[in-house]
mmCIF file of C-alpha atoms in Angstrom:
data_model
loop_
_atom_site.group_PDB
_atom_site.id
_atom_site.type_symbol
_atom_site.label_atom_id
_atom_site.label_comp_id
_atom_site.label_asym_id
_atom_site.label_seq_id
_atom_site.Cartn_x
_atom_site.Cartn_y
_atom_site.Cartn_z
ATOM 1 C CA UNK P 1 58.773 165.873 80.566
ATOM 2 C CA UNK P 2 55.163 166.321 81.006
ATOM 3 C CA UNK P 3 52.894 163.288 80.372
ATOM 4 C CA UNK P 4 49.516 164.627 78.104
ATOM 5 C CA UNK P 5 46.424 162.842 79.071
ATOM 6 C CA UNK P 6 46.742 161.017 75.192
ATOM 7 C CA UNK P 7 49.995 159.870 75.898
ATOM 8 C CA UNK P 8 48.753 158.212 79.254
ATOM 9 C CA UNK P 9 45.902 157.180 77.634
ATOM 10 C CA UNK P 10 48.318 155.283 74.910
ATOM 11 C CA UNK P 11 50.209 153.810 77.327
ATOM 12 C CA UNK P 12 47.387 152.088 78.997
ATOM 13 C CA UNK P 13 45.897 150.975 76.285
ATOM 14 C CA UNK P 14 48.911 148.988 75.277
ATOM 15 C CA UNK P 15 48.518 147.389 78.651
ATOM 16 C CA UNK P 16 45.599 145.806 78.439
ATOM 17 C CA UNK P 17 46.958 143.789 76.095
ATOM 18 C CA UNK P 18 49.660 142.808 78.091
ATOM 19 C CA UNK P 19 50.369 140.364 80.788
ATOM 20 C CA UNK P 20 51.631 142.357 84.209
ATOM 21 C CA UNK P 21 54.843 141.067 83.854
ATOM 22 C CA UNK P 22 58.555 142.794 84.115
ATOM 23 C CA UNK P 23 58.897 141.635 80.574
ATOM 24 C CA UNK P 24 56.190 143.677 79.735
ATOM 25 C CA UNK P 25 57.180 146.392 81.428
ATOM 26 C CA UNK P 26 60.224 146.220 79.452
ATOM 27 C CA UNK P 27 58.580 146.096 75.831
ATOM 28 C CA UNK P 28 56.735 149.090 76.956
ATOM 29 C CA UNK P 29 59.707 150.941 77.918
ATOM 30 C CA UNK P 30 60.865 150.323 74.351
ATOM 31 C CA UNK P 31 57.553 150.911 72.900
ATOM 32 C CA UNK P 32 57.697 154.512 75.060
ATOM 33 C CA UNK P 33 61.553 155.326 74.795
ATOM 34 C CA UNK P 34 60.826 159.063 76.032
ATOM 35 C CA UNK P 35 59.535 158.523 79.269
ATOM 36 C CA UNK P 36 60.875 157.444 82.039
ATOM 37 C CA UNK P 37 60.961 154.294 83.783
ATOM 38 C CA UNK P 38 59.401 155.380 86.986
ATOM 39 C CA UNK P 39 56.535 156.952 84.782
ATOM 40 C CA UNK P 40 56.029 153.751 83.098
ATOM 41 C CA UNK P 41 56.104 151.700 86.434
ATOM 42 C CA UNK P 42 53.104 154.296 88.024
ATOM 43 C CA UNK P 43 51.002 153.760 84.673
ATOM 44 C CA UNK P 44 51.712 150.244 84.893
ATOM 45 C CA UNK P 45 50.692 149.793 88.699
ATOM 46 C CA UNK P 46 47.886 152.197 88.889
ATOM 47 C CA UNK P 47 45.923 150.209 85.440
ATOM 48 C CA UNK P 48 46.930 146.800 87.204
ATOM 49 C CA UNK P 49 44.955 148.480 90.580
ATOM 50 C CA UNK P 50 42.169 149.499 88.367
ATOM 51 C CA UNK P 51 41.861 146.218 86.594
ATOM 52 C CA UNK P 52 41.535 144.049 89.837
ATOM 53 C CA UNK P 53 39.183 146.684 91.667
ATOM 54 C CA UNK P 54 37.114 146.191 88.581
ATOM 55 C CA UNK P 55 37.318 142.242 88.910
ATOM 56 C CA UNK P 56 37.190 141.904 92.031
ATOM 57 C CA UNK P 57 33.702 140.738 92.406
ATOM 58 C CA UNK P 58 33.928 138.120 90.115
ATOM 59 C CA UNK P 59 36.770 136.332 91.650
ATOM 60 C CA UNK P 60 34.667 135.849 95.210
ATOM 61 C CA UNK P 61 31.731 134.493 93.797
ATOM 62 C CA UNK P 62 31.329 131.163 95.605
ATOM 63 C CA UNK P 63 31.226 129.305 92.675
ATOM 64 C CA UNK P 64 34.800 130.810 91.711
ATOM 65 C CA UNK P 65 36.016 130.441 95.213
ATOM 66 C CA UNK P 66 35.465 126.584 94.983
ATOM 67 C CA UNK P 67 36.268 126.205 91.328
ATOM 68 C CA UNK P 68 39.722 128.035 92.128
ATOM 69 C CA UNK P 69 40.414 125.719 95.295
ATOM 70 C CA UNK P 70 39.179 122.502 93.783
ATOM 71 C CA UNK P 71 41.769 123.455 90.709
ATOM 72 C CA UNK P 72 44.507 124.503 93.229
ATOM 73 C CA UNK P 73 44.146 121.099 95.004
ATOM 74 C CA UNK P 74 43.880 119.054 91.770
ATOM 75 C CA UNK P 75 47.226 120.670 90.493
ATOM 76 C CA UNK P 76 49.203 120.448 93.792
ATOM 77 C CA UNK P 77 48.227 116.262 93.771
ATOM 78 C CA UNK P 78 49.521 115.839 90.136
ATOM 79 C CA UNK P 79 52.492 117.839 90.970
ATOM 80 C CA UNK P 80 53.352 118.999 94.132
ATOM 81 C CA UNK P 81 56.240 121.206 92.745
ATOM 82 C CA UNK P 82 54.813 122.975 89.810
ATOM 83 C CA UNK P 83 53.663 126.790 90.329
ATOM 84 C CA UNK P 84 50.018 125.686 90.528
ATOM 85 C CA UNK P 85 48.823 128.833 91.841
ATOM 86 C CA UNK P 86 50.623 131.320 89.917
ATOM 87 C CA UNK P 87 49.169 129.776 86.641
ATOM 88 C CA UNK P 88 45.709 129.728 88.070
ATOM 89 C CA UNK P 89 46.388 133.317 88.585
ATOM 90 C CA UNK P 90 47.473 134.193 85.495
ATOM 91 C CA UNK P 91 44.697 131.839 83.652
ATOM 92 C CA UNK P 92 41.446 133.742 85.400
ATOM 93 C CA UNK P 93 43.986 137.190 84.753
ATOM 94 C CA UNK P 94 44.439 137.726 88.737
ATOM 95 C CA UNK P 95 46.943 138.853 91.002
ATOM 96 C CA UNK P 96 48.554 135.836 92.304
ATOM 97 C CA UNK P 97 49.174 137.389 96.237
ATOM 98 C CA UNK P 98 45.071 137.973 95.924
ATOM 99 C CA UNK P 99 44.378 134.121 94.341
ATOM 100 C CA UNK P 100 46.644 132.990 97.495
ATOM 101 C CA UNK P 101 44.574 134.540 99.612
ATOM 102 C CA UNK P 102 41.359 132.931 97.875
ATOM 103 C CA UNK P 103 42.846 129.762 98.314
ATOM 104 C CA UNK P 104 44.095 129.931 101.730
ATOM 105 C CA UNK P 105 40.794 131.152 102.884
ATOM 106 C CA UNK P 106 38.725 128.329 101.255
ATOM 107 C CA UNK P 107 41.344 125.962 102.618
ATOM 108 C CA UNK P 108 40.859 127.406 106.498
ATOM 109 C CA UNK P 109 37.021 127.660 105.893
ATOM 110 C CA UNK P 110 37.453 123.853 105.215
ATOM 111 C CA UNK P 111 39.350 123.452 108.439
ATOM 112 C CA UNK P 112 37.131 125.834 110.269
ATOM 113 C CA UNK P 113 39.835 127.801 111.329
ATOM 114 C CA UNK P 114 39.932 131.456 111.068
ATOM 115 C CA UNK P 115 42.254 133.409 108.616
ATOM 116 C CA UNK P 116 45.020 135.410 110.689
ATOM 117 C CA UNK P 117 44.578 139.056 111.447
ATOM 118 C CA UNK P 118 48.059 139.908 109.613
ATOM 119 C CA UNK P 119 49.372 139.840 106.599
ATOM 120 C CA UNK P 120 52.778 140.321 106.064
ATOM 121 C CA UNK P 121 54.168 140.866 102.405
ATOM 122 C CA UNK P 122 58.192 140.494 101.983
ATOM 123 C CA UNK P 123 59.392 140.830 98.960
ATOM 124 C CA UNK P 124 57.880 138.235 96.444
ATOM 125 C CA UNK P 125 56.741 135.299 99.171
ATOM 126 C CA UNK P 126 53.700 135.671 100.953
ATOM 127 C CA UNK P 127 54.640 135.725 104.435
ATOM 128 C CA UNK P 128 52.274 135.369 107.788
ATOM 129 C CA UNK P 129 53.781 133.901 111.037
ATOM 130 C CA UNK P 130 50.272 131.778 111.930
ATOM 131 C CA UNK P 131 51.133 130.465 107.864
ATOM 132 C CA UNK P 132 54.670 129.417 108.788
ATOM 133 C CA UNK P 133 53.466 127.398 111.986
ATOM 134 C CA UNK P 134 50.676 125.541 109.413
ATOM 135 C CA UNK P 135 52.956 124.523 106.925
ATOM 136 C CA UNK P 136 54.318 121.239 108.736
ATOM 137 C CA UNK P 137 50.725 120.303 109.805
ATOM 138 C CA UNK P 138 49.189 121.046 106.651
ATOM 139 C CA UNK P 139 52.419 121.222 103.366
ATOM 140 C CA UNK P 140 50.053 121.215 100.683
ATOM 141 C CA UNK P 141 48.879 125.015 102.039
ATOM 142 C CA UNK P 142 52.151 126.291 101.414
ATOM 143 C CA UNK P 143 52.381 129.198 98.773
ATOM 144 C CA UNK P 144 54.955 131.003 97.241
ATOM 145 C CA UNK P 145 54.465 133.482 94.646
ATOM 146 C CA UNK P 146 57.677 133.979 91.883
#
């Protein structure tokens, strides 16, 4: 089935209302029985890219930077085991790999160390090897992303 430019246009404006969840990928999928779910998934990625580009900016301000960090530290002290960082992500409407990445920066800025030169993404956990060697020298730095 061909996708009109209307119908795309439809589609994505039902996203912005919409958390980027799997849950709301779902309700669109019902909302949009006719196409298909790898159509949906595109539409849903490619407005989620657009949205960050867009936001980008505002996120590495240095007053967010700190704001974000002091918030992620403040949260991780009153408890250690909540998901701290994925509802600070989801409160400033942010990808939470990208707020991890805020915060892990500030943290090594702190430290004055220097960020790793790769990044490695598996599945839903942020992954680096330098990361992994930090974690029993500094726990609280330790993020995982649900």
């Amino acid at each position: 089935m061909i996708l009109t430019k209307a119908q795309y246009d439809e589609i994505a404006q039902c996203l912005v209302s919409v958390p980027p969840t799997r849950q709301s990928l779902r309700k669109l999928k019902q909302r949009f029985p006719s196409q298909s779910q790898a159509t949906l998934l595109s539409i849903f990625s490619q407005e989620y890219q657009k949205h960050i580009k867009r936001t980008h900016a505002k996120h590495h301000t240095l007053e967010a930077i700190e704001s974000y960090y002091q918030r992620y530290l403040n949260g991780v002290l009153k408890n250690g085991a909540a998901p701290v960082l994925l509802e600070l992500a989801n409160e400033v409407d942010y990808a939470p790999s990208l707020m991890a990445r805020i915060i892990l920066e500030r943290f090594l800025q702190e430290h004055e160390e220097t960020p790793p030169a790769t990044w490695l993404a598996f599945c839903n956990e942020i992954q680096c090897t330098w990361l992994h060697s930090q974690i029993i020298k500094f726990p609280c730095v330790y993020i995982r992303v649900l």
